[in-house]
mmCIF file of C-alpha atoms in Angstrom:
data_model
loop_
_atom_site.group_PDB
_atom_site.id
_atom_site.type_symbol
_atom_site.label_atom_id
_atom_site.label_comp_id
_atom_site.label_asym_id
_atom_site.label_seq_id
_atom_site.Cartn_x
_atom_site.Cartn_y
_atom_site.Cartn_z
ATOM 1 C CA UNK A 25 -6.744 -7.167 -14.616
ATOM 2 C CA UNK A 26 -7.296 -3.537 -13.724
ATOM 3 C CA UNK A 27 -4.410 -1.123 -14.156
ATOM 4 C CA UNK A 28 -3.698 2.500 -13.269
ATOM 5 C CA UNK A 29 -1.008 4.599 -14.910
ATOM 6 C CA UNK A 30 1.160 7.403 -13.552
ATOM 7 C CA UNK A 31 3.737 9.541 -15.282
ATOM 8 C CA UNK A 32 7.234 8.530 -14.110
ATOM 9 C CA UNK A 33 8.316 12.016 -13.122
ATOM 10 C CA UNK A 34 7.125 15.555 -12.447
ATOM 11 C CA UNK A 35 9.271 18.605 -11.759
ATOM 12 C CA UNK A 36 8.163 21.780 -10.009
ATOM 13 C CA UNK A 37 9.774 24.937 -8.695
ATOM 14 C CA UNK A 38 9.467 25.749 -4.994
ATOM 15 C CA UNK A 39 6.255 27.632 -4.261
ATOM 16 C CA UNK A 40 4.569 26.472 -7.445
ATOM 17 C CA UNK A 41 1.742 23.956 -7.858
ATOM 18 C CA UNK A 42 2.509 20.323 -8.670
ATOM 19 C CA UNK A 43 -0.103 18.055 -10.244
ATOM 20 C CA UNK A 44 0.358 14.288 -10.288
ATOM 21 C CA UNK A 45 -2.159 12.218 -12.210
ATOM 22 C CA UNK A 46 -3.332 8.635 -12.066
ATOM 23 C CA UNK A 47 -5.333 7.212 -14.971
ATOM 24 C CA UNK A 48 -7.522 4.136 -15.249
ATOM 25 C CA UNK A 49 -10.740 2.996 -16.861
ATOM 26 C CA UNK A 50 -13.676 4.629 -15.026
ATOM 27 C CA UNK A 51 -11.340 5.431 -12.134
ATOM 28 C CA UNK A 52 -13.793 8.099 -11.007
ATOM 29 C CA UNK A 53 -16.165 5.309 -9.954
ATOM 30 C CA UNK A 54 -13.608 4.015 -7.454
ATOM 31 C CA UNK A 55 -11.993 5.457 -4.342
ATOM 32 C CA UNK A 56 -8.361 6.513 -4.687
ATOM 33 C CA UNK A 57 -5.628 6.935 -2.080
ATOM 34 C CA UNK A 58 -2.340 8.757 -2.570
ATOM 35 C CA UNK A 59 0.887 7.878 -0.775
ATOM 36 C CA UNK A 60 4.104 9.801 -0.296
ATOM 37 C CA UNK A 61 7.264 7.761 0.111
ATOM 38 C CA UNK A 62 10.695 9.145 0.865
ATOM 39 C CA UNK A 63 13.868 7.022 0.536
ATOM 40 C CA UNK A 64 14.188 4.405 3.243
ATOM 41 C CA UNK A 65 10.745 5.133 4.686
ATOM 42 C CA UNK A 66 7.349 3.448 4.624
ATOM 43 C CA UNK A 67 4.621 4.980 2.473
ATOM 44 C CA UNK A 68 2.541 7.676 4.163
ATOM 45 C CA UNK A 69 -1.044 8.279 3.086
ATOM 46 C CA UNK A 70 -1.576 11.916 2.131
ATOM 47 C CA UNK A 71 -5.047 11.604 0.553
ATOM 48 C CA UNK A 72 -7.737 8.960 1.045
ATOM 49 C CA UNK A 73 -11.267 8.583 -0.350
ATOM 50 C CA UNK A 74 -10.243 10.724 -3.321
ATOM 51 C CA UNK A 75 -9.963 14.034 -1.490
ATOM 52 C CA UNK A 76 -9.724 13.600 2.290
ATOM 53 C CA UNK A 77 -6.552 14.501 4.201
ATOM 54 C CA UNK A 78 -5.491 12.479 7.250
ATOM 55 C CA UNK A 79 -4.712 14.474 10.364
ATOM 56 C CA UNK A 80 -1.204 15.898 10.226
ATOM 57 C CA UNK A 81 -1.087 16.217 6.439
ATOM 58 C CA UNK A 82 -0.635 19.847 5.356
ATOM 59 C CA UNK A 83 -3.510 21.636 3.657
ATOM 60 C CA UNK A 84 -1.378 22.151 0.544
ATOM 61 C CA UNK A 85 -2.135 18.525 -0.377
ATOM 62 C CA UNK A 86 -5.478 18.026 -2.131
ATOM 63 C CA UNK A 87 -7.058 15.398 -4.351
ATOM 64 C CA UNK A 88 -9.753 14.948 -6.947
ATOM 65 C CA UNK A 89 -11.116 12.045 -8.971
ATOM 66 C CA UNK A 90 -13.417 12.154 -11.959
ATOM 67 C CA UNK A 91 -13.871 10.289 -15.201
ATOM 68 C CA UNK A 92 -10.721 8.291 -15.876
ATOM 69 C CA UNK A 93 -8.293 10.454 -13.913
ATOM 70 C CA UNK A 94 -7.433 11.087 -10.280
ATOM 71 C CA UNK A 95 -5.198 14.019 -9.453
ATOM 72 C CA UNK A 96 -3.002 14.836 -6.488
ATOM 73 C CA UNK A 97 -2.305 18.559 -6.256
ATOM 74 C CA UNK A 98 0.365 20.091 -4.080
ATOM 75 C CA UNK A 99 -0.021 23.857 -3.775
ATOM 76 C CA UNK A 100 2.958 25.966 -2.751
ATOM 77 C CA UNK A 101 5.280 22.976 -3.119
ATOM 78 C CA UNK A 102 8.131 22.826 -0.631
ATOM 79 C CA UNK A 103 11.505 21.133 -0.847
ATOM 80 C CA UNK A 104 10.335 18.621 1.778
ATOM 81 C CA UNK A 105 7.643 17.425 -0.664
ATOM 82 C CA UNK A 106 10.260 15.887 -2.957
ATOM 83 C CA UNK A 107 9.414 12.183 -2.892
ATOM 84 C CA UNK A 108 7.846 9.304 -4.789
ATOM 85 C CA UNK A 109 4.054 9.425 -4.966
ATOM 86 C CA UNK A 110 1.823 6.409 -5.572
ATOM 87 C CA UNK A 111 -1.874 6.230 -6.318
ATOM 88 C CA UNK A 112 -3.857 3.205 -5.158
ATOM 89 C CA UNK A 113 -7.378 1.961 -5.778
ATOM 90 C CA UNK A 114 -9.514 -1.128 -5.376
ATOM 91 C CA UNK A 115 -10.904 -3.399 -8.073
ATOM 92 C CA UNK A 116 -13.187 -6.253 -7.018
ATOM 93 C CA UNK A 117 -11.043 -8.464 -4.765
ATOM 94 C CA UNK A 118 -7.719 -6.785 -5.419
ATOM 95 C CA UNK A 119 -5.758 -3.662 -4.600
ATOM 96 C CA UNK A 120 -4.046 -1.837 -7.459
ATOM 97 C CA UNK A 121 -1.084 0.537 -7.248
ATOM 98 C CA UNK A 122 0.180 2.943 -9.843
ATOM 99 C CA UNK A 123 3.822 2.701 -10.840
ATOM 100 C CA UNK A 124 4.751 5.832 -8.920
ATOM 101 C CA UNK A 125 5.697 9.401 -9.830
ATOM 102 C CA UNK A 126 8.981 10.925 -8.759
ATOM 103 C CA UNK A 127 8.366 14.537 -7.744
ATOM 104 C CA UNK A 128 11.441 16.712 -8.040
ATOM 105 C CA UNK A 129 11.435 20.174 -6.501
ATOM 106 C CA UNK A 130 13.999 22.172 -8.443
ATOM 107 C CA UNK B 15 -1.886 4.302 19.278
ATOM 108 C CA UNK B 16 -2.858 2.680 15.992
ATOM 109 C CA UNK B 17 0.005 0.439 14.958
ATOM 110 C CA UNK B 18 1.061 -2.498 12.790
ATOM 111 C CA UNK B 19 4.406 -4.154 13.512
ATOM 112 C CA UNK B 20 5.853 -6.718 11.120
ATOM 113 C CA UNK B 21 8.468 -9.279 12.097
ATOM 114 C CA UNK B 22 10.037 -12.465 10.817
ATOM 115 C CA UNK B 23 12.005 -11.177 7.846
ATOM 116 C CA UNK B 24 15.510 -12.362 7.069
ATOM 117 C CA UNK B 25 17.756 -14.236 4.675
ATOM 118 C CA UNK B 26 16.477 -17.449 3.120
ATOM 119 C CA UNK B 27 17.747 -19.651 0.307
ATOM 120 C CA UNK B 28 15.839 -20.073 -2.951
ATOM 121 C CA UNK B 29 13.203 -22.749 -2.530
ATOM 122 C CA UNK B 30 13.016 -22.111 1.196
ATOM 123 C CA UNK B 31 10.211 -20.934 3.454
ATOM 124 C CA UNK B 32 9.624 -18.041 5.810
ATOM 125 C CA UNK B 33 6.676 -16.874 7.901
ATOM 126 C CA UNK B 34 6.062 -13.192 8.559
ATOM 127 C CA UNK B 35 3.921 -11.863 11.388
ATOM 128 C CA UNK B 36 2.006 -8.607 11.719
ATOM 129 C CA UNK B 37 0.942 -7.532 15.212
ATOM 130 C CA UNK B 38 -1.880 -5.000 15.364
ATOM 131 C CA UNK B 39 -2.853 -2.611 18.132
ATOM 132 C CA UNK B 40 -5.015 0.446 18.650
ATOM 133 C CA UNK B 41 -7.909 -0.568 16.381
ATOM 134 C CA UNK B 42 -10.483 -3.346 15.970
ATOM 135 C CA UNK B 43 -8.319 -5.937 14.241
ATOM 136 C CA UNK B 44 -11.024 -8.594 14.079
ATOM 137 C CA UNK B 45 -13.252 -6.319 12.008
ATOM 138 C CA UNK B 46 -10.572 -5.398 9.499
ATOM 139 C CA UNK B 47 -9.430 -7.014 6.271
ATOM 140 C CA UNK B 48 -5.626 -7.212 6.321
ATOM 141 C CA UNK B 49 -3.344 -6.908 3.314
ATOM 142 C CA UNK B 50 0.294 -7.561 2.500
ATOM 143 C CA UNK B 51 2.170 -5.307 0.081
ATOM 144 C CA UNK B 52 5.793 -5.666 -1.006
ATOM 145 C CA UNK B 53 8.434 -3.431 -2.515
ATOM 146 C CA UNK B 54 11.641 -4.611 -4.148
ATOM 147 C CA UNK B 55 14.614 -2.280 -3.833
ATOM 148 C CA UNK B 56 14.221 0.679 -6.182
ATOM 149 C CA UNK B 57 10.842 -0.571 -7.420
ATOM 150 C CA UNK B 58 7.211 0.333 -6.861
ATOM 151 C CA UNK B 59 4.590 -1.044 -4.513
ATOM 152 C CA UNK B 60 3.121 -4.448 -5.349
ATOM 153 C CA UNK B 61 -0.015 -5.820 -3.730
ATOM 154 C CA UNK B 62 0.531 -9.388 -2.523
ATOM 155 C CA UNK B 63 -2.853 -10.379 -1.129
ATOM 156 C CA UNK B 64 -5.425 -9.982 1.614
ATOM 157 C CA UNK B 65 -7.557 -11.821 4.145
ATOM 158 C CA UNK B 66 -11.027 -10.655 5.098
ATOM 159 C CA UNK B 67 -12.651 -10.750 8.508
ATOM 160 C CA UNK B 68 -14.615 -13.579 10.125
ATOM 161 C CA UNK B 69 -18.050 -12.298 8.936
ATOM 162 C CA UNK B 70 -16.602 -12.581 5.423
ATOM 163 C CA UNK B 71 -15.404 -16.128 6.069
ATOM 164 C CA UNK B 72 -11.734 -15.114 6.226
ATOM 165 C CA UNK B 73 -11.763 -15.058 2.408
ATOM 166 C CA UNK B 74 -8.349 -14.655 0.811
ATOM 167 C CA UNK B 75 -7.240 -13.202 -2.506
ATOM 168 C CA UNK B 76 -3.739 -13.132 -4.010
ATOM 169 C CA UNK B 77 -1.755 -11.527 -6.784
ATOM 170 C CA UNK B 78 -1.083 -13.873 -9.683
ATOM 171 C CA UNK B 79 2.671 -13.640 -9.069
ATOM 172 C CA UNK B 80 2.410 -15.279 -5.641
ATOM 173 C CA UNK B 81 -0.682 -17.461 -5.869
ATOM 174 C CA UNK B 82 0.012 -21.001 -4.702
ATOM 175 C CA UNK B 83 3.272 -20.067 -2.939
ATOM 176 C CA UNK B 84 2.264 -17.397 -0.419
ATOM 177 C CA UNK B 85 -0.578 -17.853 2.072
ATOM 178 C CA UNK B 86 -2.170 -15.260 4.331
ATOM 179 C CA UNK B 87 -3.803 -16.240 7.622
ATOM 180 C CA UNK B 88 -4.833 -14.525 10.831
ATOM 181 C CA UNK B 89 -5.409 -15.155 14.524
ATOM 182 C CA UNK B 90 -7.937 -12.657 15.838
ATOM 183 C CA UNK B 91 -7.312 -13.788 19.433
ATOM 184 C CA UNK B 92 -3.735 -12.546 19.054
ATOM 185 C CA UNK B 93 -4.526 -9.535 16.839
ATOM 186 C CA UNK B 94 -1.994 -10.924 14.388
ATOM 187 C CA UNK B 95 -1.882 -11.584 10.659
ATOM 188 C CA UNK B 96 0.611 -13.898 8.976
ATOM 189 C CA UNK B 97 2.223 -14.389 5.587
ATOM 190 C CA UNK B 98 3.517 -17.903 4.986
ATOM 191 C CA UNK B 99 6.015 -17.849 2.139
ATOM 192 C CA UNK B 100 6.977 -21.144 0.470
ATOM 193 C CA UNK B 101 9.040 -22.055 -2.604
ATOM 194 C CA UNK B 102 10.708 -18.672 -2.416
ATOM 195 C CA UNK B 103 12.393 -17.201 -5.475
ATOM 196 C CA UNK B 104 15.055 -14.519 -5.754
ATOM 197 C CA UNK B 105 12.408 -12.205 -7.200
ATOM 198 C CA UNK B 106 10.506 -12.399 -3.898
ATOM 199 C CA UNK B 107 13.284 -10.310 -2.302
ATOM 200 C CA UNK B 108 11.563 -7.182 -1.012
ATOM 201 C CA UNK B 109 10.375 -5.230 1.982
ATOM 202 C CA UNK B 110 7.027 -6.684 3.021
ATOM 203 C CA UNK B 111 4.428 -4.360 4.524
ATOM 204 C CA UNK B 112 1.320 -5.326 6.461
ATOM 205 C CA UNK B 113 -1.548 -2.893 5.879
ATOM 206 C CA UNK B 114 -5.160 -2.191 6.525
ATOM 207 C CA UNK B 115 -6.391 -1.017 3.138
ATOM 208 C CA UNK B 116 -10.114 -0.452 3.255
ATOM 209 C CA UNK B 117 -11.854 2.284 1.276
ATOM 210 C CA UNK B 118 -14.186 2.945 4.208
ATOM 211 C CA UNK B 119 -11.657 2.869 7.041
ATOM 212 C CA UNK B 120 -8.457 4.630 8.126
ATOM 213 C CA UNK B 121 -5.506 3.370 6.069
ATOM 214 C CA UNK B 122 -2.773 1.868 8.248
ATOM 215 C CA UNK B 123 0.719 0.667 7.225
ATOM 216 C CA UNK B 124 3.427 -1.062 9.178
ATOM 217 C CA UNK B 125 7.112 -0.193 8.989
ATOM 218 C CA UNK B 126 7.930 -3.242 6.882
ATOM 219 C CA UNK B 127 10.252 -6.218 7.214
ATOM 220 C CA UNK B 128 12.980 -7.164 4.740
ATOM 221 C CA UNK B 129 13.005 -10.587 3.093
ATOM 222 C CA UNK B 130 16.115 -11.522 1.137
ATOM 223 C CA UNK B 131 16.093 -14.670 -0.997
ATOM 224 C CA UNK B 132 19.645 -15.556 -1.937
ATOM 225 C CA UNK B 133 22.070 -18.474 -1.922
#
């Protein structure tokens, strides 16, 4: 079965750029979504179709996907961005989630 | 307003059954494949399964961990999807989310409903 891998944690200073990666075999051939989840809340999509932002998501969130790696980039990271982030893709008849990355804003 | 609202969660004993509902509004439910995703406390997101639309014969697909015990169905006349959960195990304890997860459509998630399997 298809798998995608995320680093368990990323730390960033306020105002700096955070990069969260998601790796999988030929992931660049698939669409990727990114979700932000804060404690006690449902996941919120911040990027869909690799690089598109839903309405209401700040411009500091951006995405890319090429080769075997998709990347979520948060520019000018704010304290409110501290959360768990999950990547998600599709493989034949199934949906696949990454294990999640805890973003800490120090 | 685009919305998915889950209901039916609660406490059930191991080996028991429970049926969750997901009421959709604000989008063309009948044209959408619907998915269920779960999340155990402190854990990541786990895809449970999905049901496709009528033109795709309402085809279903499930994660290996739930196949044969959990069944997804839908009633397009009621804009509602269901998750029938049988032979429940303690490891099925989780928040269950109903979602529209389609690479070509707007992604939609419900607020989730908690299922606790315990004696």
